[in-house]
mmCIF file of C-alpha atoms in Angstrom:
data_model
loop_
_atom_site.group_PDB
_atom_site.id
_atom_site.type_symbol
_atom_site.label_atom_id
_atom_site.label_comp_id
_atom_site.label_asym_id
_atom_site.label_seq_id
_atom_site.Cartn_x
_atom_site.Cartn_y
_atom_site.Cartn_z
ATOM 1 C CA MET A 202 21.950 5.424 -17.708
ATOM 2 C CA ARG A 203 21.983 8.869 -16.343
ATOM 3 C CA THR A 204 19.483 10.719 -14.177
ATOM 4 C CA SER A 205 19.643 13.914 -12.199
ATOM 5 C CA ASN A 206 22.829 13.875 -10.105
ATOM 6 C CA MET A 207 22.941 10.125 -10.672
ATOM 7 C CA ASN A 208 19.952 9.742 -8.327
ATOM 8 C CA SER A 209 17.429 6.948 -8.863
ATOM 9 C CA LEU A 210 13.888 8.062 -9.632
ATOM 10 C CA GLY A 211 12.366 5.042 -7.912
ATOM 11 C CA LYS A 212 10.887 1.921 -9.467
ATOM 12 C CA LYS A 213 10.651 2.516 -13.201
ATOM 13 C CA ALA A 214 7.581 1.484 -15.134
ATOM 14 C CA LYS A 215 8.614 0.386 -18.620
ATOM 15 C CA LEU A 216 6.674 0.726 -21.849
ATOM 16 C CA ASN A 217 7.501 -2.072 -24.283
ATOM 17 C CA LEU A 218 7.148 -1.836 -28.002
ATOM 18 C CA ALA A 219 4.904 -4.883 -28.263
ATOM 19 C CA GLY A 220 2.436 -3.280 -25.870
ATOM 20 C CA LEU A 221 2.469 -0.037 -27.859
ATOM 21 C CA SER A 222 1.853 -1.893 -31.116
ATOM 22 C CA ALA A 223 -1.005 -3.811 -29.528
ATOM 23 C CA ILE A 224 -2.727 -0.607 -28.487
ATOM 24 C CA LEU A 225 -2.476 0.781 -32.011
ATOM 25 C CA LEU A 226 -3.943 -2.397 -33.516
ATOM 26 C CA ALA A 227 -6.645 -3.008 -30.929
ATOM 27 C CA SER A 228 -9.500 -1.478 -32.939
ATOM 28 C CA THR A 229 -8.873 -3.625 -36.022
ATOM 29 C CA ALA A 230 -7.441 -6.915 -34.752
ATOM 30 C CA ALA A 231 -8.743 -7.900 -31.332
ATOM 31 C CA PRO A 232 -7.514 -11.551 -31.492
ATOM 32 C CA ALA A 233 -4.022 -10.411 -32.534
ATOM 33 C CA PHE A 234 -4.019 -7.918 -29.658
ATOM 34 C CA ALA A 235 -4.714 -10.656 -27.130
ATOM 35 C CA GLN A 236 -1.899 -12.783 -28.516
ATOM 36 C CA ASP A 237 0.659 -9.951 -28.752
ATOM 37 C CA ALA A 238 -0.096 -8.664 -25.267
ATOM 38 C CA ASP A 239 1.148 -11.935 -23.771
ATOM 39 C CA ALA A 240 4.392 -11.921 -25.770
ATOM 40 C CA PRO A 241 7.348 -10.198 -24.095
ATOM 41 C CA SER A 242 9.154 -7.518 -26.046
ATOM 42 C CA ALA A 243 12.897 -7.556 -26.647
ATOM 43 C CA ILE A 244 12.984 -3.749 -26.388
ATOM 44 C CA THR A 245 11.820 -1.501 -23.560
ATOM 45 C CA ILE A 246 11.482 2.259 -23.415
ATOM 46 C CA SER A 247 11.615 4.237 -20.180
ATOM 47 C CA GLY A 248 11.758 7.908 -19.370
ATOM 48 C CA ASN A 249 12.250 10.313 -16.505
ATOM 49 C CA ALA A 250 11.605 13.961 -15.721
ATOM 50 C CA ALA A 251 12.536 16.084 -12.726
ATOM 51 C CA VAL A 252 12.633 19.533 -11.244
ATOM 52 C CA THR A 253 15.512 20.222 -8.863
ATOM 53 C CA SER A 254 16.364 23.190 -6.677
ATOM 54 C CA ASP A 255 19.998 23.106 -7.856
ATOM 55 C CA TYR A 256 21.611 21.020 -10.609
ATOM 56 C CA ARG A 257 24.651 19.570 -8.850
ATOM 57 C CA PHE A 258 26.974 17.280 -10.791
ATOM 58 C CA ARG A 259 30.016 15.842 -9.041
ATOM 59 C CA GLY A 260 29.520 18.415 -6.317
ATOM 60 C CA LEU A 261 29.469 21.427 -8.625
ATOM 61 C CA SER A 262 26.421 23.578 -9.366
ATOM 62 C CA PHE A 263 25.677 23.855 -13.076
ATOM 63 C CA SER A 264 22.625 26.045 -12.490
ATOM 64 C CA ASP A 265 24.209 28.736 -10.278
ATOM 65 C CA GLY A 266 22.129 27.589 -7.329
ATOM 66 C CA ASP A 267 18.868 28.014 -9.237
ATOM 67 C CA ILE A 268 16.080 25.595 -10.157
ATOM 68 C CA ALA A 269 16.734 23.295 -13.128
ATOM 69 C CA ILE A 270 14.350 21.289 -15.300
ATOM 70 C CA GLN A 271 15.598 17.885 -16.404
ATOM 71 C CA GLY A 272 14.476 14.813 -18.292
ATOM 72 C CA GLY A 273 15.596 11.845 -20.334
ATOM 73 C CA ILE A 274 14.605 8.728 -22.254
ATOM 74 C CA ASP A 275 16.251 5.303 -22.558
ATOM 75 C CA VAL A 276 15.831 2.465 -25.029
ATOM 76 C CA ALA A 277 17.126 -0.904 -23.841
ATOM 77 C CA HIS A 278 17.396 -4.335 -25.464
ATOM 78 C CA GLU A 279 17.015 -7.595 -23.554
ATOM 79 C CA SER A 280 20.659 -8.373 -24.389
ATOM 80 C CA GLY A 281 21.713 -5.534 -22.088
ATOM 81 C CA PHE A 282 22.606 -2.963 -24.741
ATOM 82 C CA TYR A 283 21.028 0.466 -24.362
ATOM 83 C CA ILE A 284 21.038 3.994 -25.740
ATOM 84 C CA GLY A 285 19.624 7.125 -24.203
ATOM 85 C CA THR A 286 19.625 10.866 -23.869
ATOM 86 C CA TRP A 287 19.240 13.203 -20.903
ATOM 87 C CA GLY A 288 19.069 16.985 -20.691
ATOM 88 C CA SER A 289 19.027 19.789 -18.151
ATOM 89 C CA SER A 290 18.748 23.529 -18.046
ATOM 90 C CA ILE A 291 21.968 25.171 -16.804
ATOM 91 C CA GLU A 292 23.197 28.652 -15.950
ATOM 92 C CA ASP A 293 23.509 30.594 -19.219
ATOM 93 C CA SER A 294 27.058 31.396 -20.359
ATOM 94 C CA ALA A 295 28.838 32.142 -23.616
ATOM 95 C CA THR A 296 30.809 28.907 -23.448
ATOM 96 C CA TYR A 297 28.053 26.474 -22.453
ATOM 97 C CA GLY A 298 24.822 28.250 -23.334
ATOM 98 C CA HIS A 299 21.736 27.442 -21.281
ATOM 99 C CA THR A 300 21.269 23.717 -21.998
ATOM 100 C CA GLU A 301 23.182 20.500 -21.390
ATOM 101 C CA LEU A 302 22.307 17.478 -23.518
ATOM 102 C CA ASP A 303 23.887 14.094 -22.850
ATOM 103 C CA VAL A 304 23.789 11.242 -25.364
ATOM 104 C CA TYR A 305 25.041 7.829 -24.323
ATOM 105 C CA GLY A 306 25.105 4.157 -25.168
ATOM 106 C CA GLY A 307 26.446 1.045 -23.517
ATOM 107 C CA TRP A 308 25.832 -2.382 -22.060
ATOM 108 C CA SER A 309 24.645 -3.400 -18.612
ATOM 109 C CA GLY A 310 24.176 -6.885 -17.221
ATOM 110 C CA GLU A 311 25.018 -9.381 -14.524
ATOM 111 C CA VAL A 312 28.512 -10.765 -15.097
ATOM 112 C CA THR A 313 28.450 -13.097 -12.111
ATOM 113 C CA SER A 314 25.951 -13.867 -9.390
ATOM 114 C CA GLY A 315 25.099 -10.651 -7.566
ATOM 115 C CA LEU A 316 27.514 -8.457 -9.559
ATOM 116 C CA THR A 317 26.338 -6.117 -12.342
ATOM 117 C CA LEU A 318 28.613 -4.381 -14.842
ATOM 118 C CA ASP A 319 27.715 -1.199 -16.750
ATOM 119 C CA VAL A 320 30.038 0.134 -19.479
ATOM 120 C CA GLY A 321 29.430 2.815 -22.078
ATOM 121 C CA LEU A 322 30.311 6.094 -23.738
ATOM 122 C CA LEU A 323 28.731 9.441 -22.869
ATOM 123 C CA TYR A 324 28.830 12.587 -25.001
ATOM 124 C CA PHE A 325 28.298 15.907 -23.210
ATOM 125 C CA ILE A 326 26.743 18.404 -25.633
ATOM 126 C CA TYR A 327 26.082 22.118 -25.059
ATOM 127 C CA PRO A 328 24.033 23.042 -28.142
ATOM 128 C CA ASN A 329 23.674 26.747 -27.264
ATOM 129 C CA GLY A 330 27.333 27.318 -26.398
ATOM 130 C CA GLU A 331 29.277 29.813 -28.444
ATOM 131 C CA GLY A 332 32.738 28.552 -27.536
ATOM 132 C CA GLY A 333 33.765 31.590 -25.515
ATOM 133 C CA ILE A 334 37.351 32.086 -24.384
ATOM 134 C CA ALA A 335 37.515 28.416 -23.380
ATOM 135 C CA GLY A 336 36.928 27.255 -26.941
ATOM 136 C CA PRO A 337 34.779 24.161 -27.661
ATOM 137 C CA SER A 338 32.601 22.850 -24.842
ATOM 138 C CA ASP A 339 31.436 19.377 -25.987
ATOM 139 C CA TYR A 340 33.388 16.287 -24.963
ATOM 140 C CA PHE A 341 33.262 12.469 -24.776
ATOM 141 C CA GLU A 342 33.622 10.401 -21.609
ATOM 142 C CA PRO A 343 33.719 6.580 -21.445
ATOM 143 C CA TYR A 344 32.501 5.095 -18.158
ATOM 144 C CA ALA A 345 32.335 1.799 -16.295
ATOM 145 C CA SER A 346 30.837 0.728 -12.985
ATOM 146 C CA VAL A 347 30.182 -2.404 -10.956
ATOM 147 C CA ALA A 348 27.285 -2.848 -8.546
ATOM 148 C CA GLY A 349 26.429 -5.427 -5.922
ATOM 149 C CA SER A 350 25.019 -5.704 -2.441
ATOM 150 C CA ILE A 351 26.173 -6.571 1.048
ATOM 151 C CA GLY A 352 23.129 -7.469 3.075
ATOM 152 C CA PRO A 353 20.600 -4.636 2.712
ATOM 153 C CA VAL A 354 23.189 -2.195 1.347
ATOM 154 C CA GLU A 355 23.603 -1.737 -2.400
ATOM 155 C CA LEU A 356 27.096 -0.624 -3.440
ATOM 156 C CA THR A 357 28.272 0.910 -6.714
ATOM 157 C CA SER A 358 31.809 1.866 -7.688
ATOM 158 C CA GLY A 359 32.782 3.369 -11.001
ATOM 159 C CA ILE A 360 35.168 5.361 -13.107
ATOM 160 C CA ALA A 361 34.652 7.898 -15.888
ATOM 161 C CA TYR A 362 37.644 8.819 -18.033
ATOM 162 C CA ALA A 363 37.724 11.626 -20.581
ATOM 163 C CA TRP A 364 40.753 11.553 -22.843
ATOM 164 C CA SER A 365 42.531 14.712 -23.984
ATOM 165 C CA GLN A 366 40.134 16.845 -26.059
ATOM 166 C CA ASP A 367 40.037 20.478 -27.204
ATOM 167 C CA SER A 368 37.184 21.304 -24.829
ATOM 168 C CA LEU A 369 39.230 19.935 -21.909
ATOM 169 C CA GLY A 370 42.251 22.105 -22.645
ATOM 170 C CA ASN A 371 43.984 19.200 -24.411
ATOM 171 C CA SER A 372 44.342 17.338 -21.134
ATOM 172 C CA ASP A 373 42.562 14.280 -19.785
ATOM 173 C CA ASN A 374 40.333 13.863 -16.724
ATOM 174 C CA VAL A 375 39.270 10.984 -14.499
ATOM 175 C CA TYR A 376 36.448 10.707 -11.966
ATOM 176 C CA ILE A 377 36.307 7.778 -9.512
ATOM 177 C CA TYR A 378 33.408 7.276 -7.148
ATOM 178 C CA THR A 379 31.718 4.908 -4.712
ATOM 179 C CA GLY A 380 28.076 5.061 -3.676
ATOM 180 C CA ALA A 381 25.887 3.201 -1.210
ATOM 181 C CA SER A 382 22.121 2.997 -0.699
ATOM 182 C CA ALA A 383 19.872 1.136 1.692
ATOM 183 C CA GLY A 384 16.134 1.094 2.131
ATOM 184 C CA ILE A 385 14.577 1.371 5.576
ATOM 185 C CA PRO A 386 12.424 -1.756 6.020
ATOM 186 C CA ASN A 387 8.662 -1.310 5.808
ATOM 187 C CA THR A 388 8.999 2.331 4.736
ATOM 188 C CA PRO A 389 9.221 4.155 1.377
ATOM 189 C CA ILE A 390 12.525 5.703 2.526
ATOM 190 C CA THR A 391 15.955 4.981 1.003
ATOM 191 C CA LEU A 392 19.216 6.414 2.380
ATOM 192 C CA ASN A 393 22.018 7.300 -0.067
ATOM 193 C CA ALA A 394 25.665 8.296 0.177
ATOM 194 C CA ASN A 395 28.318 8.993 -2.445
ATOM 195 C CA ILE A 396 31.947 10.089 -2.496
ATOM 196 C CA GLY A 397 34.090 10.808 -5.543
ATOM 197 C CA ILE A 398 37.386 12.321 -6.600
ATOM 198 C CA ASN A 399 37.864 14.301 -9.798
ATOM 199 C CA ASP A 400 41.429 14.581 -11.094
ATOM 200 C CA GLY A 401 42.764 16.243 -14.240
ATOM 201 C CA SER A 402 41.522 18.987 -16.519
ATOM 202 C CA LEU A 403 38.210 19.297 -14.619
ATOM 203 C CA GLY A 404 39.775 18.861 -11.185
ATOM 204 C CA ASN A 405 40.427 22.537 -10.492
ATOM 205 C CA PRO A 406 36.987 24.189 -10.676
ATOM 206 C CA THR A 407 38.004 27.428 -8.946
ATOM 207 C CA GLY A 408 41.301 27.933 -10.782
ATOM 208 C CA VAL A 409 43.635 27.663 -7.785
ATOM 209 C CA LEU A 410 47.260 27.568 -8.949
ATOM 210 C CA GLY A 411 48.709 24.080 -8.607
ATOM 211 C CA ASP A 412 45.416 22.288 -7.884
ATOM 212 C CA SER A 413 44.377 19.407 -10.126
ATOM 213 C CA ASP A 414 41.856 17.460 -8.065
ATOM 214 C CA TYR A 415 38.981 17.796 -5.621
ATOM 215 C CA VAL A 416 36.733 15.491 -3.610
ATOM 216 C CA ASP A 417 32.931 15.672 -3.513
ATOM 217 C CA TRP A 418 30.434 13.866 -1.304
ATOM 218 C CA MET A 419 26.687 13.556 -0.883
ATOM 219 C CA LEU A 420 24.274 12.319 1.774
ATOM 220 C CA GLY A 421 20.645 11.995 0.772
ATOM 221 C CA VAL A 422 17.268 10.460 1.404
ATOM 222 C CA ASP A 423 14.692 9.324 -1.169
ATOM 223 C CA TRP A 424 10.985 9.100 -0.450
ATOM 224 C CA ALA A 425 9.035 6.962 -2.909
ATOM 225 C CA VAL A 426 5.764 8.866 -2.953
ATOM 226 C CA THR A 427 4.402 6.361 -5.503
ATOM 227 C CA ASP A 428 5.985 3.709 -7.722
ATOM 228 C CA ASN A 429 6.779 6.453 -10.241
ATOM 229 C CA LEU A 430 7.151 9.626 -8.148
ATOM 230 C CA THR A 431 10.154 10.194 -5.859
ATOM 231 C CA ALA A 432 11.131 13.129 -3.680
ATOM 232 C CA THR A 433 14.822 13.488 -2.802
ATOM 233 C CA LEU A 434 16.581 15.653 -0.229
ATOM 234 C CA ALA A 435 20.367 15.670 -0.379
ATOM 235 C CA TYR A 436 23.307 17.456 1.224
ATOM 236 C CA THR A 437 26.291 17.903 -1.084
ATOM 237 C CA ASP A 438 29.728 19.463 -0.611
ATOM 238 C CA THR A 439 33.314 19.484 -1.911
ATOM 239 C CA ASP A 440 36.764 20.173 -0.501
ATOM 240 C CA ALA A 441 37.403 22.759 -3.244
ATOM 241 C CA PRO A 442 37.543 26.417 -2.162
ATOM 242 C CA ALA A 443 33.962 27.462 -1.416
ATOM 243 C CA VAL A 444 32.438 29.637 -4.134
ATOM 244 C CA ASN A 445 28.815 30.628 -3.572
ATOM 245 C CA ASN A 446 26.390 28.646 -5.755
ATOM 246 C CA PHE A 447 29.225 26.698 -7.372
ATOM 247 C CA THR A 448 31.487 24.635 -5.070
ATOM 248 C CA ASP A 449 29.933 25.488 -1.712
ATOM 249 C CA SER A 450 27.802 23.097 0.306
ATOM 250 C CA ALA A 451 24.115 22.910 -0.557
ATOM 251 C CA ILE A 452 20.905 21.168 0.375
ATOM 252 C CA VAL A 453 19.148 20.101 -2.818
ATOM 253 C CA PHE A 454 15.515 19.062 -3.228
ATOM 254 C CA THR A 455 14.456 17.095 -6.294
ATOM 255 C CA LEU A 456 11.049 15.833 -7.362
ATOM 256 C CA GLY A 457 11.285 13.210 -10.086
ATOM 257 C CA VAL A 458 8.903 11.030 -12.036
ATOM 258 C CA SER A 459 9.659 7.910 -14.072
ATOM 259 C CA PHE A 460 7.529 6.347 -16.767
#
């Protein structure tokens, strides 16, 4: 499930459907409310919202170095299946417009002790795009990741593969990444690091002849202000030719809330 730059927004408080129904019925059926409140729900709903100084995705700025407003909502079943949507403001252009909207669905769960698998399909949508010289802008991308821990360090490795589509110039693309995070004991601070390689149709962001891949990396720190409010400071960079407010290094501040 996606959040700004794949960053966690801290401990998520979940609203379950049984609890919502109980609130609606409280004024007319007090005994039923008491009974329903104790019953766990098979479905949970969670959301997130954030403001970030620069929308960076896989090392690239999608907001031209400017502030972006972001938010999303997820619906998950106790079986592990989920659906969700996430959106962000982006730098306005004829091809992509001024908004990115992601719709996704998948399954996440523990496949063996201490190892969690997450697989799904994500659809990148640019509802205000006009096509431009690059043609269509929307595309699909299946993804998979595994997560576990070694001592206090949580590790995640994953792959996202977009098959050949019109919006990708009729060529495919693959992104492989590994991330690590560790909390500092007895503090609200979590340290994060991520490195990834993008290869294929999206692997040459600056249009250098002969290039088809680039590497991006991130070092960051999260401060859990409350259970639902998190402040993040991150340094991000790529090995692609530096273009101001696009592929160059940046320090990004994000304030996010989960509910």
